[in-house]
Short mmCIF file of C-alpha atoms in Angstrom, two decimals:
data_model
loop_
_atom_site.label_atom_id
_atom_site.label_comp_id
_atom_site.label_asym_id
_atom_site.label_seq_id
_atom_site.Cartn_x
_atom_site.Cartn_y
_atom_site.Cartn_z
CA MET A 1 0.38 -0.34 -0.17
CA PHE A 2 3.17 2.09 1.00
CA ALA A 3 5.08 1.31 -1.65
CA TRP A 4 4.97 4.76 -3.21
CA PHE A 5 6.95 6.02 -0.62
CA ARG A 6 10.12 6.38 -0.80
CA THR A 7 11.90 5.51 2.07
CA ASP A 8 15.45 5.29 0.46
CA ILE A 9 15.28 9.21 0.29
CA ILE A 10 14.65 9.68 4.17
CA ALA A 11 17.66 6.88 4.79
CA GLU A 12 20.00 9.10 2.39
CA TYR A 13 18.58 11.95 4.22
CA PHE A 14 19.10 10.89 7.81
CA PRO A 15 22.06 12.11 8.97
CA LEU A 16 20.64 15.62 8.24
CA PHE A 17 17.19 15.40 9.59
CA LEU A 18 18.89 13.97 12.63
CA GLN A 19 20.98 17.22 13.41
CA GLY A 20 18.20 19.14 12.19
CA LEU A 21 16.14 17.26 14.92
CA TRP A 22 18.62 18.83 17.08
CA THR A 23 18.88 22.48 16.06
CA THR A 24 14.91 22.14 15.90
CA LEU A 25 15.35 21.00 19.72
CA GLU A 26 18.28 23.65 20.96
CA LEU A 27 15.96 26.42 19.00
CA THR A 28 13.08 26.01 21.26
CA ALA A 29 14.57 25.11 24.18
CA VAL A 30 16.84 29.00 24.15
CA GLY A 31 13.40 30.51 22.94
CA ILE A 32 11.68 29.60 25.53
CA LEU A 33 14.30 30.31 28.32
CA PHE A 34 15.49 33.71 27.20
CA GLY A 35 11.64 34.26 25.85
CA THR A 36 10.53 33.48 29.78
CA LEU A 37 13.13 35.38 30.94
CA LEU A 38 12.66 38.52 29.32
CA GLY A 39 8.63 37.96 28.90
CA LEU A 40 8.03 38.09 32.92
CA LEU A 41 10.39 41.35 32.91
CA LEU A 42 7.98 42.76 29.92
CA GLY A 43 5.38 41.19 31.60
CA LEU A 44 5.85 43.08 35.01
CA GLY A 45 6.85 46.56 33.01
CA LYS A 46 3.59 46.21 31.38
CA ILE A 47 1.23 46.00 34.32
CA ALA A 48 3.94 48.72 36.05
CA MET A 49 2.53 51.55 37.69
CA VAL A 50 3.12 54.54 40.78
CA GLU A 51 0.37 56.35 41.24
CA ARG A 52 1.76 59.50 43.16
CA GLY A 53 5.16 60.77 43.98
CA PRO A 54 7.97 61.89 42.00
CA TRP A 55 7.80 57.72 40.48
CA LYS A 56 4.70 58.33 38.41
CA TRP A 57 6.51 59.51 35.38
CA PRO A 58 9.37 58.23 34.71
CA VAL A 59 7.68 54.55 35.33
CA ARG A 60 5.21 55.06 32.91
CA PHE A 61 7.80 56.64 30.05
CA PHE A 62 10.56 54.67 30.49
CA ILE A 63 9.28 51.24 31.93
CA LYS A 64 5.37 50.59 31.07
CA LEU A 65 5.67 52.47 27.54
CA PRO A 66 8.40 50.92 26.13
CA SER A 67 6.88 47.28 27.60
CA GLN A 68 3.87 47.62 25.14
CA ILE A 69 5.57 49.57 22.39
CA TYR A 70 8.05 46.35 22.39
CA ILE A 71 4.68 44.00 22.80
CA GLY A 72 2.96 45.73 20.35
CA PHE A 73 5.97 45.32 17.63
CA PHE A 74 6.50 41.93 18.59
CA ARG A 75 3.03 40.85 18.32
CA GLY A 76 1.47 43.21 15.76
CA THR A 77 3.97 41.68 13.02
CA PRO A 78 4.99 38.08 11.50
CA LEU A 79 6.99 35.57 13.02
CA PHE A 80 8.84 35.48 9.90
CA VAL A 81 9.41 39.42 8.60
CA GLN A 82 10.70 39.30 11.82
CA ILE A 83 13.43 36.19 10.96
CA LEU A 84 14.59 38.31 7.85
CA LEU A 85 14.69 41.62 9.53
CA ILE A 86 17.05 40.06 11.59
CA HIS A 87 19.24 38.41 10.58
CA PHE A 88 19.69 40.04 6.98
CA ALA A 89 19.70 43.98 8.78
CA LEU A 90 19.58 43.85 12.54
CA VAL A 91 22.32 41.31 13.32
CA PRO A 92 25.27 42.07 10.60
CA LEU A 93 24.57 46.14 12.03
CA LEU A 94 25.63 44.20 15.28
CA ILE A 95 28.43 41.51 13.99
CA HIS A 96 29.65 42.20 11.41
CA PRO A 97 33.61 42.15 10.22
CA GLU A 98 34.27 45.60 9.18
CA ASP A 99 32.06 47.78 10.96
CA GLY A 100 29.96 45.90 13.18
CA LEU A 101 28.02 48.32 16.10
CA LEU A 102 28.91 45.77 18.73
CA ILE A 103 31.21 43.12 17.47
CA SER A 104 33.82 43.68 15.06
CA GLY A 105 36.61 42.14 13.68
CA ASP A 106 38.18 38.68 13.46
CA THR A 107 35.62 37.33 16.36
CA ALA A 108 32.93 38.96 14.51
CA LEU A 109 33.46 36.92 11.61
CA TYR A 110 33.99 33.56 13.24
CA LEU A 111 29.64 34.38 15.16
CA LYS A 112 29.08 34.79 12.15
CA ARG A 113 30.30 31.64 10.47
CA GLU A 114 29.92 29.33 12.82
CA TYR A 115 26.58 30.72 14.49
CA GLY A 116 25.42 33.44 12.45
CA ALA A 117 22.00 31.91 11.61
CA PHE A 118 21.50 30.33 14.20
CA ILE A 119 22.38 33.38 16.46
CA SER A 120 20.02 35.03 14.33
CA GLY A 121 17.14 32.44 14.69
CA ALA A 122 17.02 31.64 18.59
CA LEU A 123 17.39 35.98 18.74
CA ALA A 124 13.93 36.35 16.78
CA LEU A 125 11.96 33.14 18.53
CA SER A 126 13.33 34.35 21.72
CA LEU A 127 12.13 38.29 21.29
CA ASN A 128 8.75 36.85 19.58
CA SER A 129 7.47 34.21 22.30
CA ALA A 130 8.73 37.50 24.88
CA ALA A 131 5.61 40.10 23.40
CA TYR A 132 3.73 36.68 23.67
CA ILE A 133 4.70 35.60 27.10
CA ALA A 134 4.23 38.76 28.59
CA GLU A 135 1.21 38.86 27.85
CA ILE A 136 -0.04 35.42 29.14
CA PHE A 137 1.91 37.19 32.46
CA ARG A 138 0.41 40.00 32.83
CA ALA A 139 -3.00 38.24 32.50
CA GLY A 140 -2.04 35.42 35.01
CA ILE A 141 -1.23 37.96 37.13
CA GLN A 142 -4.60 40.41 36.09
CA SER A 143 -6.23 37.30 37.19
CA ILE A 144 -5.43 37.06 40.79
CA ASP A 145 -7.57 39.08 42.58
CA ARG A 146 -6.54 42.69 44.09
CA GLY A 147 -7.32 42.47 48.27
CA GLN A 148 -4.34 39.49 47.56
CA PHE A 149 -1.87 42.68 46.79
CA GLU A 150 -3.38 44.78 49.67
CA ALA A 151 -3.45 42.56 51.92
CA ALA A 152 0.25 41.68 51.24
CA ARG A 153 1.25 45.32 51.15
CA SER A 154 -0.97 45.86 54.27
CA LEU A 155 1.15 43.20 55.97
CA GLY A 156 4.31 45.00 55.36
CA LEU A 157 5.82 43.16 52.45
CA ASN A 158 7.43 45.70 50.01
CA TYR A 159 6.42 45.23 45.96
CA PHE A 160 8.94 43.02 44.73
CA HIS A 161 8.64 40.80 48.08
CA THR A 162 4.97 41.22 47.47
CA MET A 163 5.24 39.82 43.70
CA LYS A 164 8.06 36.80 44.18
CA SER A 165 5.90 35.58 47.18
CA ILE A 166 2.37 36.01 46.79
CA ILE A 167 1.17 36.98 43.19
CA ILE A 168 3.50 35.28 41.30
CA PRO A 169 3.21 31.87 41.91
CA GLN A 170 -0.74 31.80 42.89
CA ALA A 171 -0.68 33.27 39.40
CA PHE A 172 1.85 30.72 37.63
CA ARG A 173 -0.70 27.94 37.90
CA ARG A 174 -3.43 29.65 36.35
CA MET A 175 -0.36 31.00 33.37
CA LEU A 176 0.49 26.79 33.43
CA PRO A 177 -1.41 26.01 30.22
CA PRO A 178 -1.14 28.90 27.78
CA LEU A 179 2.49 28.58 28.58
CA GLY A 180 2.73 25.30 27.28
CA ASN A 181 0.74 26.23 24.13
CA GLU A 182 3.34 29.07 23.73
CA ALA A 183 6.25 26.51 24.31
CA ILE A 184 4.45 24.16 21.93
CA THR A 185 3.27 27.51 19.23
CA LEU A 186 7.35 28.02 19.50
CA LEU A 187 8.83 24.48 18.66
CA LYS A 188 6.35 24.87 15.11
CA ASP A 189 6.97 28.63 14.39
CA SER A 190 10.83 27.02 14.49
CA SER A 191 10.86 25.89 10.95
CA LEU A 192 10.23 29.46 9.88
CA VAL A 193 13.89 30.23 10.39
CA SER A 194 14.62 27.34 7.69
CA ALA A 195 14.78 30.46 5.25
CA ILE A 196 17.93 31.77 7.14
CA GLY A 197 19.16 28.65 6.28
CA LEU A 198 19.38 27.63 9.63
CA ALA A 199 19.76 23.12 9.36
CA GLU A 200 17.45 22.64 11.22
CA LEU A 201 13.83 20.65 10.67
CA ALA A 202 12.43 21.65 7.95
CA TYR A 203 15.54 22.61 6.41
CA ALA A 204 16.36 18.79 6.33
CA ALA A 205 12.66 18.11 4.45
CA ARG A 206 13.23 21.58 1.94
CA THR A 207 16.64 20.22 0.89
CA ALA A 208 15.83 16.40 0.59
CA ALA A 209 12.29 17.83 -1.19
CA GLY A 210 14.68 20.06 -3.49
CA ALA A 211 17.21 17.29 -4.61
CA TYR A 212 14.76 14.63 -5.66
CA ALA A 213 11.29 16.79 -6.43
CA ARG A 214 9.33 15.29 -4.40
CA TYR A 215 7.60 16.60 -1.43
CA TRP A 216 5.64 13.47 0.35
CA GLU A 217 8.13 11.80 1.80
CA PRO A 218 10.55 14.56 2.96
CA TYR A 219 7.34 16.62 5.01
CA LEU A 220 5.70 14.00 5.70
CA PHE A 221 8.52 12.50 7.72
CA ILE A 222 8.85 15.90 9.73
CA SER A 223 5.17 16.25 10.51
CA LEU A 224 5.34 12.94 12.31
CA ILE A 225 8.74 14.33 13.77
CA TYR A 226 7.30 17.53 15.41
CA LEU A 227 3.91 15.66 15.96
CA VAL A 228 5.29 13.09 18.93
CA ILE A 229 7.46 16.65 20.08
CA THR A 230 4.50 18.19 20.70
CA LEU A 231 2.76 15.30 22.28
CA CYS A 232 5.87 14.96 24.25
CA MET A 233 5.69 18.71 25.76
CA SER A 234 1.92 18.91 26.23
CA TYR A 235 2.52 15.88 28.00
CA VAL A 236 4.56 17.50 30.00
CA VAL A 237 2.64 20.64 30.89
CA HIS A 238 -0.32 18.21 31.43
CA VAL A 239 2.06 16.50 34.10
CA LEU A 240 3.27 19.60 35.83
CA GLU A 241 -1.11 20.68 36.05
CA ARG A 242 -1.65 18.29 38.02
CA LYS A 243 1.69 18.34 40.12
CA TYR A 244 0.46 22.17 41.00
CA LYS A 245 -2.80 21.51 41.44
CA ASN A 246 -3.24 21.18 45.36
CA ALA A 247 -0.24 23.56 45.10
CA MET B 1 -31.74 10.07 4.63
CA LYS B 2 -32.73 13.48 3.35
CA ARG B 3 -29.52 14.58 4.60
CA TRP B 4 -28.12 11.77 2.25
CA ALA B 5 -29.82 12.96 -0.85
CA LEU B 6 -29.47 16.71 -0.31
CA LEU B 7 -25.48 15.97 -0.30
CA LEU B 8 -26.27 13.66 -3.60
CA CYS B 9 -27.97 16.51 -5.26
CA LEU B 10 -25.31 19.31 -4.57
CA PHE B 11 -22.71 16.35 -5.72
CA ALA B 12 -25.42 15.99 -8.98
CA LEU B 13 -24.82 19.92 -9.20
CA GLY B 14 -21.52 20.02 -8.88
CA CYS B 15 -20.49 17.48 -11.52
CA THR B 16 -23.00 19.40 -14.32
CA LYS B 17 -21.18 22.67 -13.55
CA LYS B 18 -17.74 20.83 -14.23
CA SER B 19 -18.76 19.99 -17.88
CA ASP B 20 -20.70 23.04 -18.13
CA SER B 21 -17.21 24.64 -17.57
CA VAL B 22 -15.53 22.09 -19.75
CA LYS B 23 -17.41 22.66 -22.61
CA SER B 24 -17.67 26.41 -22.70
CA GLU B 25 -13.69 25.88 -22.84
CA ALA B 26 -14.22 24.12 -25.26
CA THR B 27 -15.94 26.42 -27.52
CA MET B 28 -13.56 29.22 -26.66
CA GLN B 29 -10.68 27.47 -27.76
CA SER B 30 -12.49 27.07 -31.62
CA LYS B 31 -11.31 30.18 -31.85
CA PRO B 32 -7.68 31.27 -32.15
CA ALA B 33 -6.50 32.41 -29.19
CA ALA B 34 -3.35 33.58 -27.67
CA LEU B 35 -0.54 31.44 -27.18
CA VAL B 36 -0.29 30.70 -23.30
CA VAL B 37 3.05 31.44 -22.20
CA GLY B 38 3.94 29.98 -18.67
CA THR B 39 7.33 31.28 -16.18
CA ASP B 40 7.89 31.62 -13.00
CA ALA B 41 8.77 34.88 -12.74
CA ALA B 42 10.52 35.00 -9.49
CA TYR B 43 13.88 34.80 -11.27
CA ALA B 44 15.44 37.91 -11.79
CA PRO B 45 17.05 39.11 -14.22
CA PHE B 46 15.18 36.02 -16.75
CA GLU B 47 11.43 36.86 -15.47
CA ILE B 48 10.29 39.30 -13.04
CA GLU B 49 7.07 39.99 -11.93
CA ASN B 50 6.91 44.00 -11.48
CA ALA B 51 4.98 46.27 -8.74
CA ASP B 52 1.98 46.83 -11.69
CA LYS B 53 2.10 43.33 -12.03
CA THR B 54 3.37 42.87 -15.35
CA ILE B 55 6.06 40.53 -16.25
CA SER B 56 9.21 41.51 -18.00
CA GLY B 57 13.28 40.43 -18.08
CA PHE B 58 15.13 38.64 -20.40
CA ASP B 59 12.69 35.85 -20.90
CA ILE B 60 10.41 37.82 -21.91
CA ASP B 61 11.83 40.11 -23.89
CA ILE B 62 13.16 36.52 -26.25
CA ILE B 63 9.27 35.08 -26.36
CA LYS B 64 8.12 38.28 -27.81
CA ALA B 65 10.68 39.11 -30.21
CA VAL B 66 10.45 34.92 -31.68
CA ALA B 67 6.74 35.88 -31.42
CA GLU B 68 7.18 38.64 -33.65
CA LYS B 69 9.24 36.99 -36.24
CA ALA B 70 6.89 33.73 -35.83
CA LYS B 71 4.28 35.44 -36.07
CA LEU B 72 2.34 33.56 -33.08
CA ASP B 73 0.10 35.96 -30.81
CA ILE B 74 1.09 35.39 -26.71
CA GLU B 75 0.09 35.31 -23.36
CA ILE B 76 2.05 35.87 -20.51
CA VAL B 77 1.34 33.87 -17.34
CA ASN B 78 3.24 33.45 -13.97
CA THR B 79 3.27 30.33 -13.35
CA PRO B 80 4.79 28.73 -10.22
CA TRP B 81 7.76 26.16 -10.81
CA GLU B 82 6.45 22.95 -9.68
CA GLY B 83 3.05 22.90 -11.86
CA LEU B 84 5.15 24.67 -14.73
CA PHE B 85 5.74 21.26 -16.43
CA THR B 86 2.32 19.35 -15.70
CA GLN B 87 0.83 22.53 -16.87
CA LEU B 88 2.49 22.41 -20.10
CA GLU B 89 1.73 18.68 -20.42
CA SER B 90 -1.96 18.83 -19.13
CA GLY B 91 -2.71 22.08 -22.11
CA ASP B 92 -2.59 24.83 -19.68
CA ARG B 93 0.77 26.35 -21.11
CA ASP B 94 1.40 26.18 -25.22
CA ILE B 95 5.23 27.40 -24.06
CA LEU B 96 7.39 27.65 -21.42
CA ILE B 97 9.98 29.73 -21.34
CA SER B 98 11.71 30.16 -17.59
CA ALA B 99 15.61 29.78 -17.22
CA ILE B 100 14.71 26.49 -17.92
CA THR B 101 17.89 24.21 -18.47
CA ILE B 102 17.89 21.85 -21.76
CA ASN B 103 18.40 18.03 -20.26
CA ASP B 104 17.45 14.63 -20.85
CA ASP B 105 15.15 14.32 -18.65
CA ARG B 106 13.19 16.65 -19.64
CA LYS B 107 13.14 16.08 -22.97
CA LYS B 108 11.38 13.20 -22.79
CA VAL B 109 8.16 15.26 -21.50
CA MET B 110 8.45 17.47 -23.44
CA GLU B 111 10.11 19.52 -26.85
CA PHE B 112 13.21 22.11 -26.69
CA SER B 113 13.88 24.54 -29.11
CA GLU B 114 17.53 25.31 -29.95
CA PRO B 115 19.42 26.99 -26.94
CA TYR B 116 18.89 30.53 -26.38
CA PHE B 117 21.14 31.34 -23.00
CA GLU B 118 24.29 29.87 -21.83
CA ALA B 119 24.44 29.01 -18.16
CA VAL B 120 27.38 28.37 -16.21
CA GLN B 121 27.89 28.43 -12.49
CA LEU B 122 29.72 30.78 -10.98
CA ILE B 123 32.17 30.94 -7.48
CA ALA B 124 31.09 34.11 -6.04
CA VAL B 125 33.56 34.75 -2.74
CA PRO B 126 34.66 38.06 -0.93
CA ASN B 127 37.04 40.15 -2.92
CA THR B 128 39.75 39.64 0.25
CA SER B 129 38.62 35.70 -0.55
CA LYS B 130 41.97 32.97 -1.42
CA VAL B 131 39.79 30.68 -3.24
CA ALA B 132 40.81 30.16 -6.76
CA LYS B 133 39.00 26.80 -7.83
CA TYR B 134 36.16 24.66 -6.52
CA ASN B 135 37.99 22.10 -5.12
CA ASP B 136 39.26 25.07 -2.54
CA LEU B 137 35.63 25.05 -1.45
CA LYS B 138 35.41 21.62 0.41
CA LYS B 139 36.83 23.19 3.76
CA LEU B 140 34.53 26.45 3.56
CA LYS B 141 30.67 26.84 3.97
CA VAL B 142 29.05 27.06 0.94
CA GLY B 143 25.84 28.82 0.36
CA VAL B 144 23.21 28.09 -2.69
CA GLN B 145 19.53 28.17 -3.69
CA THR B 146 17.93 24.07 -2.75
CA GLY B 147 17.67 21.98 -5.68
CA THR B 148 19.58 23.95 -8.05
CA THR B 149 22.18 23.09 -10.36
CA GLY B 150 24.78 24.64 -7.62
CA ASP B 151 22.91 23.14 -4.51
CA GLU B 152 23.92 19.94 -6.48
CA VAL B 153 27.85 20.78 -7.26
CA ALA B 154 27.98 21.86 -4.12
CA SER B 155 25.94 18.82 -2.89
CA ARG B 156 28.75 16.95 -5.00
CA LEU B 157 32.20 18.03 -3.45
CA LEU B 158 31.27 18.30 -0.05
CA GLY B 159 28.67 15.53 0.70
CA LYS B 160 24.85 16.09 0.41
CA THR B 161 24.11 15.82 3.85
CA ASN B 162 27.31 18.13 5.46
CA PRO B 163 26.07 21.20 7.52
CA ASN B 164 29.01 23.34 5.65
CA VAL B 165 26.55 23.36 2.22
CA LYS B 166 23.85 26.27 3.43
CA ARG B 167 20.70 26.18 1.32
CA PHE B 168 18.92 29.50 0.76
CA GLU B 169 15.41 29.87 -0.95
CA SER B 170 16.53 31.80 -3.30
CA THR B 171 19.78 32.60 -5.09
CA PRO B 172 19.64 36.35 -3.90
CA LEU B 173 19.47 35.27 -0.57
CA ALA B 174 22.31 33.35 -0.44
CA LEU B 175 24.03 36.36 -1.99
CA GLN B 176 23.13 38.59 0.53
CA GLU B 177 24.65 36.36 3.17
CA LEU B 178 27.91 36.04 1.32
CA LEU B 179 27.74 39.98 2.12
CA ASN B 180 27.14 39.41 5.01
CA GLY B 181 30.11 36.65 6.03
CA GLY B 182 27.78 33.67 6.14
CA VAL B 183 29.18 31.91 4.16
CA ASP B 184 32.44 31.55 2.14
CA ALA B 185 31.35 31.12 -0.94
CA VAL B 186 28.21 31.07 -3.56
CA ILE B 187 27.58 28.65 -6.37
CA ALA B 188 25.02 29.77 -8.55
CA ASP B 189 24.20 30.93 -12.41
CA ASN B 190 25.78 32.83 -13.83
CA GLY B 191 23.10 35.11 -15.16
CA VAL B 192 21.84 35.66 -11.88
CA VAL B 193 24.95 36.79 -10.02
CA ASN B 194 26.07 39.15 -12.25
CA ASN B 195 22.64 41.04 -11.63
CA PHE B 196 22.88 40.83 -8.29
CA LEU B 197 26.44 42.34 -8.74
CA LYS B 198 24.67 45.09 -11.12
CA ASN B 199 22.54 45.84 -7.95
CA ASN B 200 24.64 45.73 -5.19
CA ALA B 201 27.18 48.27 -5.30
CA GLN B 202 29.35 46.53 -2.01
CA GLY B 203 30.44 43.36 -4.74
CA PHE B 204 32.62 40.22 -4.28
CA LYS B 205 34.74 38.96 -6.68
CA THR B 206 33.47 35.45 -8.93
CA ILE B 207 35.42 32.46 -9.93
CA SER B 208 34.19 30.17 -13.31
CA ASP B 209 35.71 26.73 -13.40
CA THR B 210 36.19 24.88 -16.11
CA SER B 211 35.35 21.92 -14.72
CA PHE B 212 31.37 23.12 -14.80
CA SER B 213 30.09 21.64 -17.81
CA LYS B 214 28.14 24.40 -19.11
CA GLU B 215 23.79 24.25 -19.99
CA TYR B 216 21.97 25.76 -22.31
CA TYR B 217 18.29 27.42 -21.38
CA GLY B 218 15.33 26.12 -24.41
CA ILE B 219 11.87 27.73 -24.51
CA ALA B 220 9.51 24.17 -24.70
CA VAL B 221 6.29 23.03 -25.60
CA GLN B 222 4.35 19.92 -25.32
CA LYS B 223 5.80 16.80 -26.68
CA GLY B 224 5.01 16.09 -30.34
CA ASN B 225 4.27 19.72 -30.91
CA LEU B 226 6.55 19.85 -34.15
CA ASP B 227 4.74 22.42 -36.09
CA LEU B 228 4.83 25.42 -33.03
CA LEU B 229 8.59 24.11 -32.16
CA LYS B 230 9.62 24.61 -35.49
CA LYS B 231 8.07 28.21 -35.83
CA ILE B 232 9.92 29.64 -32.42
CA ASN B 233 13.33 27.77 -34.30
CA GLU B 234 12.71 30.20 -37.23
CA GLY B 235 12.28 32.93 -34.90
CA LEU B 236 14.56 32.06 -33.03
CA ALA B 237 16.71 31.93 -35.87
CA ALA B 238 15.49 35.35 -37.16
CA ILE B 239 16.19 37.65 -34.07
CA LYS B 240 20.18 36.31 -33.85
CA ALA B 241 20.45 37.39 -37.30
CA ASP B 242 19.15 40.56 -37.17
CA GLY B 243 20.71 41.74 -34.18
CA THR B 244 18.07 41.74 -32.01
CA TYR B 245 19.17 38.93 -29.20
CA ASP B 246 22.55 40.58 -29.09
CA ARG B 247 20.68 43.80 -27.98
CA ILE B 248 18.42 42.07 -25.64
CA TYR B 249 21.60 40.58 -24.37
CA LYS B 250 23.27 43.64 -24.05
CA SER B 251 20.79 45.44 -21.99
CA TYR B 252 20.55 42.39 -19.08
CA PHE B 253 24.21 40.98 -19.07
CA GLY B 254 26.53 43.19 -20.89
CA GLU B 255 28.84 43.03 -23.68
CA LYS B 256 28.94 39.71 -24.71
CA LYS B 257 32.27 37.74 -24.13
#
């Protein structure tokens, strides 16, 4: 029945698929890690507010507004466009052998050659997911009754202590399902990075398809791999949810 | 039961609709209609779709000149590469011109005109690079466009699954990566590489290696349509003879070497 399915194509390109799988997992892990850290800061930044006193305006202009603009930009433009923009415009501006603003000279050449596409891809995915994760944090924090915050403050805890010990632990439970969702989305979106020549899963499939002009085998094969990983991820989220249910 | 009947009715309706449209197409064809030329207009400078949706480029100028000489009425339609050959086979397109390399596999399913363009693979490297020939690329990172001759050439030297072969969706993207220092070299068709150089002041140098076999682009028609093929070949010979071809060539690629 599956005689038309040419397994020899998969076999021939197997090393590339394997390497692609590894790169995809690395990209996703980096994206989730940095996206979560940056997302937490941005989420807090977006709801930061000082009602009176000398900090009222500085907080609004230098914390709240930049966070809002950042989240607006990264949620409001396509990831594909962000990847191309970062790889072909932003990163060459920062890291360039001749006149990089951040790094130049031989270090820049080495970085571009060895890790150029990975740096750009990981950067784009981190920055993009941070915007979505910021919104998840914001929604999670705002879903906690304001009384909790007021009670903690009246017990003498300061803002950061209140957030750290009272609000975020409660909010985390509610944030778990959307965070799991975001992780799965990130894994799938990492396929877009193949556009800048990074050898991840979709790149491996595109290469095999390009060589044989056959589309079923490579793309069906990577679909299966993506599916297996996303199922594993949703299982982990499910286990975590159960763990924190009674916490 | 009722739902099934309804579905059946809809299906029948659909079928009749379809046969109607087939009929109308057939009646349309009985009139002398323009020949439909298929081209994948995403391959500068051979075929480009302009901002106003018109298609231009070297191939387009050539086919228009050929059609004029051969007194053929043509209409150019942008057709994605993936479906190009099947659409010729099914008769949706009468002529193809799209930087199509003449090879034996393709000759089995279509007829090719005399070659109208000679393509060679070029190696593009930074001006300061020490690369002088194909074999120097062995340990380097080489950018190519997926599935092109450049891809095959690079894969042959470095191995199909070698991570040092960096595949991009288009040749210009690979060349941009070369400018940014992400790859050491790019292997691609001369026409596209030279066009990129023309549009990017910050340049690189190109090397041609004699070990690369030459390829020829041809105009394709349906298998067995020898009448049309003859007219196209006559048109092609006519524009080569009266200097039209050279004029078009020069406007895209500069003086012929």
